[in-house]
Amino acid sequence: MIEPHWQAYWRDHATYEVDNDDPRPRSYVLSMYPYPSGAAHMGHVRNYTFGDLLTRYRTMRGDAVLSPMGFDSFGLPAENAAIRTGRHPREFTEERIEELRSSITRIGGVYDWRRTVRSHDPDYIRWTQWLFLRMLEAGLVYRRDATVNWCPGCQTVLANEQVVDGVCDRSGDPVERRDLEQWYFRITDYAQQLLDDLDDVDWPERVITQQRNWIGRSEGAEFEMEVVDADGVPVTRDGEPVAFRVFTTRPDTSYGMTFCVLAPEHPLVDVVTTDDRRADVEAFVTRARGTSEIDRLSTERNLAERGCATGAYARNPFTGRPVPIHLADYVLASYGTGAVMAVPGEDQRDWEFATVFGLPIVETVQRPQGWDGEAYAGDGGHVNSPGALGAAPGAPDLNGMDVVTAKAAAVDWLASSGSGERRVNYRLRDWLLSRQRFWGCPIPVVYCDACGIVAVPDDQLPVLAPDDVEFTPTGQSPLRSHDGFLNTTCPDCGGPARRETDTMDTFVDSSWYYLRFCDPWSTDRPFSLDAVRAWMPVDQYIGGAEHAVLHLMYARFFTKALSDLGLVPAALREPFQHLFTQGMIRLDGVKMSKSKGNLVAPEQIIDTLGADALRLAHLQVKPPEDDVDWEDVGLEGCAKFLHRVWRLAVPGGPVVTSVRAGEPTPVDVAVERARHRLVEDISVTFDRWAYNVSVARYMAFVNELYRYVQSDEGPHRATLDDAVDTLLQLLSPACPHISAELWWRRSEARDDASARGAHIHETPWPVADPSMLVEETVTLIVQVNGKVRDRIEVHAGADEADCVAAAQASEKVRVHLGVDPPRKVIARPPKLVNFVV
RNA sequence: GCCCGGGUGGCGGAAUGGCAGACGCGGCGGACUCAAAAUCCGCUGUCCGAAAGGGCGUGUGGGUUCAAGUCCCACCCCGGGCACCA
């Protein structure tokens, strides 16, 4: 078999290993490092084919291409397997890594394996922990008690990003809410930068939109509301006035606020509730807190059950009048201030709530003519601002202003009166990073009764989990049950202390692996500044779009944070310059995946048809970004095509039986032109990731060469040799093995001994001669009234007069022209003439 | 509901406003063969026609243009994302 031979060749010759001081222009091509689940599946094949093609193409173009590969080797599947089988997850994982590595190699993927990383290696753990501690020192990591998402299936908490429609994105279990103290990354500090810098990356619009939505910036105002009784007398507690703040995006409608709403978890609920309402409020709060995320998100539920009056009032600062305080489960404690003003006139949900609870509705924006809706959210002149509900002393007159103007005036007044200010909120929440699982990177802190939370000193890293741990999930970290691990001494005071037993979300590991690839040999830092400067940012990142708000957001956050900490260059603000998200593979309409059990094994196809055919079929089947139905993948056609190439190109092959010497004839020149055309087309289609078109061009060219070879005249030796050589070079990024083999055999068969033993992947990418791209003759399209009536071969230099004359000379055209002279003649020499009659 | 994509032969899909359907699959025919496979060559949108040739044709309806799959407007369908975030 030729494929193992060349795979060994690339390995033994270090063809795709690059050093950090390589003088060539640098290029960093990276495919998302995989979770090692065993042998590669079709999704891997598709993914790595694109990346490998790019690595080989750019190498031939003269770049030093950094093309590393590693393994995202922490995670739940290995731990669950360990629970089932009793084997240690490390054993299990390392076996699967080797399986995956070998099958990636069998696909023909070439990587600088010296640089490989595995998340679970002690060396990698050490640096993950080291980075965690730097972020802890910088205040970017903190611990807090909050209501969190708990997945009962995975027996761990989840980040917000891992909850989709109220269920765990991994196991599909409905997520529960629990109040727990957990570790967080302060990703919200970077919300604005994460939003702004999306302008600086070349990513699919879909992914950018998802990130924008996820960050969810909204502009508005925040202001204080004083708690009062029904008569407007301030309520006090311990002699202090009681107040809370509300966030709104529509401060301009404040005069229309007829009530306000607190989240059930709001800290003032107990304080403000009047005695006659207390029983109802407590029942409501208990029920709301017990409602699962998925039910709370459901819009099907009866609105009357979703809210509750507290009996308390708060003063609307604009009118100076008290408005009732309600509770509603749709007001989220974790967003804004956990309290909102309600303006039923201009907000549909408030309108519905007011209707159900019998609260007044005041319109503060003039409805357009013919408006028959309920709440009106559009623009218009303000009314009732102030109006029926009155005005507090000094409150602004917004009447007649449009929405934008009135917003500004309202905010200005809030600011000048000291009760509020302009405010921007984000939907993005801090990243919950701790997990109650075993197979992850331990969080390197200890709890000391005397000193509190203490970081493990750098020289004691890595903190590694012991091997003899009971994995069975209990809802607590497995490490907690291991006394030897749990009990330690405080690094500060030397007294007794307990270790943190939670581990990190595996997305922490993947948030910096691309930096380690730049400098995997570094022993005193996770990576040196110089090495990162040499390679980052990643020029081309390749992976699945399912990571749009997970890995891709977290990695961006890490890059910015590390940049601010001086651990990567200050100018490095974005890790991935270009992102390509390839489509998934379906079988019988459902995603092909191990968990669905509907895999087609790539290994089997490689055994029978070869890796090159498999790669070519993946390139051919569809545009790379599209989802693929496996049924559409034309393996046989691609295998057949490669056989055609083989028979044409192999020395002594059956297709070329005689060749002609001497001067090239016009037929030979046409083939030579086609060769240059192919160079141009393949380069262009590669550059725009239109690989399915590239494959069509290969096939069309080979068809043309077959016709050439079998023509009566026969092929001209030098022309044919050049054509085939160029074809092999252009094909070599896509089908590296067969191209290398044929190139080598052809070099061996040459008279010139110095050409022998040649390696195609070390040859420079062919360049088209622009003069050869201009055809000598072109097909002139002759239209009458826009309909094609004839096609005439004309000289490429034909001018308008030549073209019109040639067109008019055509019998087919004359039939349609009639006797009258054409009303108008449109000429685009030498390609088109259109007669309008 | 809002925001993106996208609707082209039997199928996957090509096509800087200028020959619609490249290339592949499938199908049909021919060559080679005792035969089959493999291989090679050709045909293959649709309707009318014996043919030459012509009509129609890129989700639907309008528009711009000498010329529209491509640009504009409205609508229909499919896919994806967001959706009590105040």
CSV table of N, CA and C (backbone and C1' of nucleotides) in Angstrom, one decimal, chain B residues 17-45:
chain,number,residue,atom,x,y,z
B,17,G,P,-21.9,39.8,-10.5
B,17,G,O5',-22.8,39.6,-11.8
B,17,G,C5',-23.9,40.4,-12.0
B,17,G,C4',-24.7,39.9,-13.1
B,17,G,C3',-23.9,39.9,-14.5
B,17,G,O3',-24.3,38.8,-15.2
B,17,G,C1',-25.9,41.1,-14.7
B,18,G,P,-23.2,37.8,-15.8
B,18,G,O5',-23.6,37.7,-17.3
B,18,G,C5',-24.9,37.2,-17.6
B,18,G,C4',-24.9,36.9,-19.1
B,18,G,C3',-23.6,36.3,-19.7
B,18,G,O3',-24.0,35.4,-20.7
B,18,G,C1',-24.1,38.4,-20.8
B,19,C,P,-24.2,33.9,-20.2
B,19,C,O5',-24.3,33.2,-21.6
B,19,C,C5',-25.3,33.5,-22.5
B,19,C,C4',-25.7,32.2,-23.2
B,19,C,C3',-26.1,31.1,-22.3
B,19,C,O3',-27.1,30.3,-22.8
B,19,C,C1',-24.3,30.5,-23.7
B,20,A,P,-28.6,30.6,-22.3
B,20,A,O5',-28.5,30.1,-20.8
B,20,A,C5',-28.3,28.7,-20.6
B,20,A,C4',-27.6,28.5,-19.3
B,20,A,C3',-27.4,27.1,-19.0
B,20,A,O3',-26.1,26.7,-19.5
B,20,A,C1',-28.5,28.1,-17.1
B,21,G,P,-25.8,25.2,-20.0
B,21,G,O5',-25.9,24.4,-18.7
B,21,G,C5',-25.1,24.6,-17.6
B,21,G,C4',-25.5,23.7,-16.4
B,21,G,C3',-25.7,22.3,-16.8
B,21,G,O3',-24.4,21.7,-16.4
B,21,G,C1',-27.6,23.0,-15.6
B,22,A,P,-24.0,20.3,-17.2
B,22,A,O5',-22.4,20.5,-17.2
B,22,A,C5',-21.8,21.5,-18.0
B,22,A,C4',-20.5,22.0,-17.4
B,22,A,C3',-19.6,21.0,-16.7
B,22,A,O3',-18.8,20.3,-17.6
B,22,A,C1',-20.0,22.8,-15.3
B,23,C,P,-18.8,18.8,-17.8
B,23,C,O5',-18.4,18.2,-16.4
B,23,C,C5',-17.1,18.4,-15.9
B,23,C,C4',-17.0,18.0,-14.4
B,23,C,C3',-17.7,16.7,-14.1
B,23,C,O3',-16.9,15.5,-14.4
B,23,C,C1',-18.4,18.3,-12.5
B,24,G,P,-17.7,14.2,-14.8
B,24,G,O5',-18.3,13.7,-13.4
B,24,G,C5',-17.4,13.3,-12.4
B,24,G,C4',-18.2,13.1,-11.1
B,24,G,C3',-19.3,12.0,-11.2
B,24,G,O3',-18.7,10.7,-11.1
B,24,G,C1',-20.1,13.9,-10.1
B,25,C,P,-19.5,9.5,-11.8
B,25,C,O5',-20.8,9.4,-10.9
B,25,C,C5',-20.7,9.0,-9.6
B,25,C,C4',-22.1,9.0,-8.9
B,25,C,C3',-23.2,8.2,-9.6
B,25,C,O3',-23.1,6.8,-9.3
B,25,C,C1',-24.0,10.3,-9.1
B,26,G,P,-23.3,5.7,-10.4
B,26,G,O5',-24.9,5.9,-10.7
B,26,G,C5',-25.8,5.6,-9.7
B,26,G,C4',-27.2,6.0,-10.1
B,26,G,C3',-27.6,5.5,-11.5
B,26,G,O3',-28.1,4.2,-11.4
B,26,G,C1',-28.0,7.8,-11.4
B,27,G,P,-27.9,3.2,-12.7
B,27,G,O5',-28.8,3.9,-13.8
B,27,G,C5',-30.2,3.9,-13.7
B,27,G,C4',-30.8,4.6,-14.9
B,27,G,C3',-30.4,4.1,-16.3
B,27,G,O3',-31.1,3.0,-16.6
B,27,G,C1',-30.1,6.4,-16.3
B,28,C,P,-30.4,1.8,-17.5
B,28,C,O5',-30.4,2.5,-19.0
B,28,C,C5',-31.6,2.9,-19.6
B,28,C,C4',-31.3,3.6,-20.9
B,28,C,C3',-30.4,2.9,-21.9
B,28,C,O3',-31.0,1.9,-22.6
B,28,C,C1',-29.7,5.2,-21.6
B,29,G,P,-30.1,0.6,-23.0
B,29,G,O5',-29.1,1.2,-24.1
B,29,G,C5',-29.6,1.5,-25.4
B,29,G,C4',-28.6,2.3,-26.2
B,29,G,C3',-27.3,1.5,-26.6
B,29,G,O3',-27.5,0.5,-27.6
B,29,G,C1',-26.7,3.6,-25.9
B,30,G,P,-26.6,-0.8,-27.6
B,30,G,O5',-25.2,-0.3,-28.1
B,30,G,C5',-25.0,0.2,-29.4
B,30,G,C4',-23.7,0.9,-29.5
B,30,G,C3',-22.5,0.0,-29.4
B,30,G,O3',-22.2,-0.8,-30.5
B,30,G,C1',-22.1,2.0,-28.2
B,31,A,P,-21.4,-2.2,-30.3
B,31,A,O5',-20.0,-1.7,-30.0
B,31,A,C5',-19.2,-1.1,-30.9
B,31,A,C4',-17.8,-0.8,-30.3
B,31,A,C3',-17.0,-2.0,-29.8
B,31,A,O3',-16.4,-2.7,-30.9
B,31,A,C1',-17.0,-0.3,-28.2
B,32,C,P,-16.2,-4.3,-30.8
B,32,C,O5',-15.3,-4.5,-29.6
B,32,C,C5',-13.9,-4.1,-29.6
B,32,C,C4',-13.3,-4.4,-28.2
B,32,C,C3',-13.5,-5.8,-27.7
B,32,C,O3',-12.5,-6.7,-28.2
B,32,C,C1',-14.0,-4.2,-26.0
B,33,U,P,-12.9,-8.1,-28.8
B,33,U,O5',-13.5,-8.8,-27.5
B,33,U,C5',-12.6,-9.2,-26.5
B,33,U,C4',-13.4,-9.8,-25.4
B,33,U,C3',-14.3,-11.0,-25.8
B,33,U,O3',-13.6,-12.2,-26.0
B,33,U,C1',-15.4,-9.5,-24.3
B,34,C,P,-14.0,-13.0,-27.2
B,34,C,O5',-15.4,-13.6,-26.9
B,34,C,C5',-16.3,-14.1,-28.0
B,34,C,C4',-17.4,-14.9,-27.4
B,34,C,C3',-18.1,-14.1,-26.3
B,34,C,O3',-19.2,-13.3,-26.8
B,34,C,C1',-17.6,-16.3,-25.5
B,35,A,P,-19.3,-11.8,-26.3
B,35,A,O5',-19.8,-12.1,-24.8
B,35,A,C5',-21.1,-12.6,-24.5
B,35,A,C4',-21.3,-12.9,-23.1
B,35,A,C3',-21.1,-11.7,-22.1
B,35,A,O3',-22.3,-11.0,-22.0
B,35,A,C1',-19.9,-13.6,-21.3
B,36,A,P,-22.2,-9.4,-21.7
B,36,A,O5',-21.7,-9.3,-20.2
B,36,A,C5',-22.6,-9.6,-19.2
B,36,A,C4',-21.9,-9.8,-17.9
B,36,A,C3',-21.1,-8.6,-17.3
B,36,A,O3',-21.9,-7.7,-16.7
B,36,A,C1',-19.8,-10.6,-17.2
B,37,A,P,-21.6,-6.1,-16.7
B,37,A,O5',-20.3,-6.1,-15.8
B,37,A,C5',-20.4,-6.2,-14.3
B,37,A,C4',-19.1,-6.4,-13.7
B,37,A,C3',-18.1,-5.2,-13.9
B,37,A,O3',-18.4,-4.1,-12.9
B,37,A,C1',-17.0,-7.1,-14.4
B,38,A,P,-18.3,-2.6,-13.3
B,38,A,O5',-16.8,-2.4,-13.7
B,38,A,C5',-15.8,-2.5,-12.6
B,38,A,C4',-14.4,-2.5,-13.2
B,38,A,C3',-14.1,-1.4,-14.1
B,38,A,O3',-13.7,-0.2,-13.5
B,38,A,C1',-13.5,-3.5,-15.1
B,39,U,P,-14.1,1.2,-14.1
B,39,U,O5',-13.3,1.2,-15.5
B,39,U,C5',-11.9,1.3,-15.5
B,39,U,C4',-11.4,1.1,-16.9
B,39,U,C3',-12.0,2.2,-17.9
B,39,U,O3',-11.2,3.4,-17.8
B,39,U,C1',-12.2,0.0,-18.8
B,40,C,P,-11.9,4.7,-18.0
B,40,C,O5',-12.1,4.8,-19.6
B,40,C,C5',-11.0,4.9,-20.4
B,40,C,C4',-11.4,4.7,-21.9
B,40,C,C3',-12.5,5.6,-22.3
B,40,C,O3',-12.1,6.9,-22.6
B,40,C,C1',-13.0,3.5,-23.0
B,41,C,P,-13.0,8.2,-22.4
B,41,C,O5',-14.0,8.1,-23.7
B,41,C,C5',-13.5,8.2,-25.0
B,41,C,C4',-14.6,8.0,-26.0
B,41,C,C3',-15.9,8.8,-25.7
B,41,C,O3',-15.7,10.1,-26.2
B,41,C,C1',-16.5,6.6,-26.1
B,42,G,P,-16.5,11.3,-25.5
B,42,G,O5',-18.0,11.1,-25.9
B,42,G,C5',-18.4,11.4,-27.2
B,42,G,C4',-19.8,10.8,-27.4
B,42,G,C3',-21.0,11.4,-26.6
B,42,G,O3',-21.4,12.6,-27.2
B,42,G,C1',-21.2,9.1,-26.6
B,43,C,P,-22.0,13.8,-26.3
B,43,C,O5',-23.5,13.2,-26.1
B,43,C,C5',-24.4,13.1,-27.1
B,43,C,C4',-25.7,12.4,-26.6
B,43,C,C3',-26.4,13.1,-25.5
B,43,C,O3',-27.1,14.2,-25.9
B,43,C,C1',-26.2,10.8,-25.1
B,44,U,P,-27.2,15.5,-24.9
B,44,U,O5',-28.1,14.9,-23.7
B,44,U,C5',-29.4,14.5,-23.9
B,44,U,C4',-29.9,13.8,-22.6
B,44,U,C3',-29.8,14.7,-21.4
B,44,U,O3',-30.9,15.6,-21.3
B,44,U,C1',-29.1,12.5,-20.9
B,45,G,P,-30.4,17.2,-21.1
B,45,G,O5',-31.6,17.6,-20.1
B,45,G,C5',-31.6,17.1,-18.8
B,45,G,C4',-32.8,17.7,-18.1
B,45,G,C3',-34.1,17.5,-18.8
B,45,G,O3',-34.8,16.3,-18.5
B,45,G,C1',-33.9,19.8,-18.2
